[in-house]
């Protein structure tokens, strides 16, 4: 059983931010910033790509609720909401989870940098659209 399934089953303790029949949100142990939270489905899926679209949609509804709760009560200025999907993207726990990382200022202990590349956009589009 994966570590998040163990948490969901109550075999490993966690700090619960939100819970309903199908979803759980807990404080991330690493606390990249103050209030760093993980939202996950109770049903095991390895990652977002493995979820049926309707369940992925419900997950994002819960992310919206939890992010607003954090935004309202922690007095942050914004947040990064992200998912690492598969090892190549940095996923270490293979159970779908969304990170909500509250932001207090531009120097918070997290760095997300979008670099620029000059790919042929028509070629990219044709490949994606098949
Ligand atoms: P990933 O790298 O897969 O996107 O994120 C996994 C996250 O799970 C990491 O930020 C890590 O700190 C967190 N994490 C790993 N094990 C535990 C645990 O046992 N409890 C909690 N609350 N968080 C965990
Ligand atoms: Zn699991």
Tab-separated table of C-alpha atoms and ligand atoms in Angstrom:
chain	number	residue	atom	x	y	z
A	1	UNK	CA	0.000	0.000	0.000
A	2	UNK	CA	1.367	3.474	-0.858
A	3	UNK	CA	2.217	5.979	1.856
A	4	UNK	CA	-0.738	8.274	1.066
A	5	UNK	CA	-3.137	5.299	1.107
A	6	UNK	CA	-1.708	4.509	4.562
A	7	UNK	CA	-2.434	8.100	5.629
A	8	UNK	CA	-5.958	7.954	4.161
A	9	UNK	CA	-6.598	4.695	6.046
A	10	UNK	CA	-5.364	6.307	9.277
A	11	UNK	CA	-2.358	3.991	9.655
A	12	UNK	CA	0.010	6.967	9.475
A	13	UNK	CA	-0.923	10.195	11.283
A	14	UNK	CA	-1.456	13.424	9.356
A	15	UNK	CA	-2.625	16.993	9.913
A	16	UNK	CA	-5.971	17.244	8.141
A	17	UNK	CA	-6.953	20.497	6.487
A	18	UNK	CA	-10.051	19.112	4.727
A	19	UNK	CA	-11.826	15.778	4.442
A	20	UNK	CA	-14.931	14.477	2.748
A	21	UNK	CA	-16.002	11.021	1.544
A	22	UNK	CA	-13.710	11.063	-1.480
A	23	UNK	CA	-10.908	13.563	-0.836
A	24	UNK	CA	-8.394	14.471	1.834
A	25	UNK	CA	-6.151	17.507	2.272
A	26	UNK	CA	-3.213	17.357	4.678
A	27	UNK	CA	-0.271	19.532	5.598
A	28	UNK	CA	2.824	18.550	3.615
A	29	UNK	CA	5.591	17.435	5.974
A	30	UNK	CA	8.142	19.559	4.131
A	31	UNK	CA	6.232	22.887	4.570
A	32	UNK	CA	8.012	24.498	1.637
A	33	UNK	CA	6.137	27.607	2.716
A	34	UNK	CA	3.936	28.117	5.783
A	35	UNK	CA	0.759	26.116	5.157
A	36	UNK	CA	1.991	23.948	2.249
A	37	UNK	CA	-0.890	21.512	1.731
A	38	UNK	CA	-1.524	18.389	-0.347
A	39	UNK	CA	-4.963	17.559	-1.734
A	40	UNK	CA	-5.547	13.968	-2.814
A	41	UNK	CA	-8.336	11.604	-3.845
A	42	UNK	CA	-8.967	8.819	-1.332
A	43	UNK	CA	-9.045	6.349	-4.188
A	44	UNK	CA	-5.553	5.413	-5.334
A	45	UNK	CA	-4.499	6.667	-8.746
A	46	UNK	CA	-0.795	6.791	-9.551
A	47	UNK	CA	-1.161	10.332	-10.849
A	48	UNK	CA	-3.454	12.875	-12.502
A	49	UNK	CA	-3.098	11.304	-15.954
A	50	UNK	CA	-4.442	8.016	-14.610
A	51	UNK	CA	-7.686	9.575	-13.321
A	52	UNK	CA	-10.983	9.602	-15.220
A	53	UNK	CA	-11.703	13.206	-16.274
A	54	UNK	CA	-14.785	13.538	-14.064
A	55	UNK	CA	-12.829	12.554	-10.937
A	56	UNK	CA	-9.976	14.849	-11.913
A	57	UNK	CA	-12.566	17.617	-12.170
A	58	UNK	CA	-13.897	16.866	-8.690
A	59	UNK	CA	-10.344	16.914	-7.342
A	60	UNK	CA	-9.889	20.408	-8.728
A	61	UNK	CA	-13.149	21.521	-7.084
A	62	UNK	CA	-11.725	20.468	-3.731
A	63	UNK	CA	-8.419	22.174	-4.539
A	64	UNK	CA	-10.368	25.382	-5.121
A	65	UNK	CA	-12.155	25.071	-1.756
A	66	UNK	CA	-8.960	24.292	0.161
A	67	UNK	CA	-6.886	26.982	-1.578
A	68	UNK	CA	-9.525	29.585	-0.736
A	69	UNK	CA	-9.581	28.422	2.889
A	70	UNK	CA	-5.799	28.785	3.068
A	71	UNK	CA	-5.856	32.138	1.289
A	72	UNK	CA	-8.491	33.484	3.671
A	73	UNK	CA	-7.031	32.215	6.931
A	74	UNK	CA	-3.251	32.380	6.455
A	75	UNK	CA	-3.075	35.924	5.157
A	76	UNK	CA	-0.936	34.884	2.199
A	77	UNK	CA	-0.792	37.034	-0.924
A	78	UNK	CA	-1.322	34.162	-3.376
A	79	UNK	CA	-0.312	30.572	-3.954
A	80	UNK	CA	1.292	28.160	-6.386
A	81	UNK	CA	-0.966	25.242	-7.212
A	82	UNK	CA	0.883	22.442	-8.933
A	83	UNK	CA	1.141	18.748	-9.592
A	84	UNK	CA	4.277	16.800	-10.323
A	85	UNK	CA	3.246	14.061	-12.713
A	86	UNK	CA	5.604	11.112	-13.128
A	87	UNK	CA	9.199	10.897	-11.970
A	88	UNK	CA	10.540	13.039	-14.790
A	89	UNK	CA	8.469	15.929	-13.432
A	90	UNK	CA	9.562	15.363	-9.839
A	91	UNK	CA	6.769	13.124	-8.561
A	92	UNK	CA	8.078	11.127	-5.600
A	93	UNK	CA	4.833	9.748	-4.148
A	94	UNK	CA	2.903	7.818	-6.770
A	95	UNK	CA	-0.582	8.699	-5.518
A	96	UNK	CA	-2.258	11.708	-7.178
A	97	UNK	CA	-1.827	14.864	-5.134
A	98	UNK	CA	-2.015	18.582	-5.746
A	99	UNK	CA	0.368	20.918	-3.941
A	100	UNK	CA	-1.043	24.181	-2.629
A	101	UNK	CA	1.921	26.350	-1.713
A	102	UNK	CA	0.918	29.651	-0.112
A	103	UNK	CA	2.985	32.681	-1.165
A	104	UNK	CA	3.825	35.528	1.156
A	105	UNK	CA	6.385	37.360	-0.949
A	106	UNK	CA	8.562	36.889	-4.021
A	107	UNK	CA	11.449	35.580	-1.924
A	108	UNK	CA	9.601	32.623	-0.396
A	109	UNK	CA	11.684	29.441	-0.283
A	110	UNK	CA	10.432	28.144	-3.619
A	111	UNK	CA	11.638	28.838	-7.109
A	112	UNK	CA	9.566	28.205	-10.219
A	113	UNK	CA	11.178	29.439	-13.390
A	114	UNK	CA	9.735	29.297	-16.887
A	115	UNK	CA	12.527	29.515	-19.425
A	116	UNK	CA	11.885	30.414	-23.064
A	117	UNK	CA	12.475	28.186	-26.080
A	118	UNK	CA	11.944	28.867	-29.773
A	119	UNK	CA	10.057	25.781	-30.915
A	120	UNK	CA	8.021	25.804	-34.120
A	121	UNK	CA	4.541	26.419	-32.703
A	122	UNK	CA	2.701	25.034	-35.749
A	123	UNK	CA	4.683	21.800	-35.515
A	124	UNK	CA	3.919	21.569	-31.790
A	125	UNK	CA	0.241	22.208	-32.425
A	126	UNK	CA	0.030	19.599	-35.175
A	127	UNK	CA	1.622	17.005	-32.930
A	128	UNK	CA	-0.670	17.708	-29.992
A	129	UNK	CA	-3.787	17.750	-32.124
A	130	UNK	CA	-2.716	14.664	-34.086
B	1	LIG	P1	5.810	14.978	-4.958
B	1	LIG	O1	7.301	15.166	-4.981
B	1	LIG	O2	5.424	13.532	-5.212
B	1	LIG	O3	5.071	15.933	-5.844
B	1	LIG	O4	5.354	15.375	-3.504
B	1	LIG	C1	5.352	14.490	-2.436
B	1	LIG	C2	5.196	15.334	-1.204
B	1	LIG	O5	4.753	14.497	-0.161
B	1	LIG	C3	6.494	15.992	-0.737
B	1	LIG	O6	6.336	17.395	-0.733
B	1	LIG	C4	6.709	15.427	0.659
B	1	LIG	O7	7.173	16.390	1.567
B	1	LIG	C5	5.338	14.922	1.039
B	1	LIG	N1	5.327	13.779	1.926
B	1	LIG	C6	6.040	12.618	1.760
B	1	LIG	N2	5.747	11.754	2.751
B	1	LIG	C7	4.834	12.369	3.539
B	1	LIG	C8	4.144	11.956	4.730
B	1	LIG	O8	4.317	10.859	5.254
B	1	LIG	N3	3.265	12.856	5.264
B	1	LIG	C9	3.039	14.093	4.706
B	1	LIG	N4	2.150	14.900	5.306
B	1	LIG	N5	3.682	14.500	3.586
B	1	LIG	C10	4.563	13.643	3.014
B	2	LIG	ZN1	-2.177	5.354	-2.728
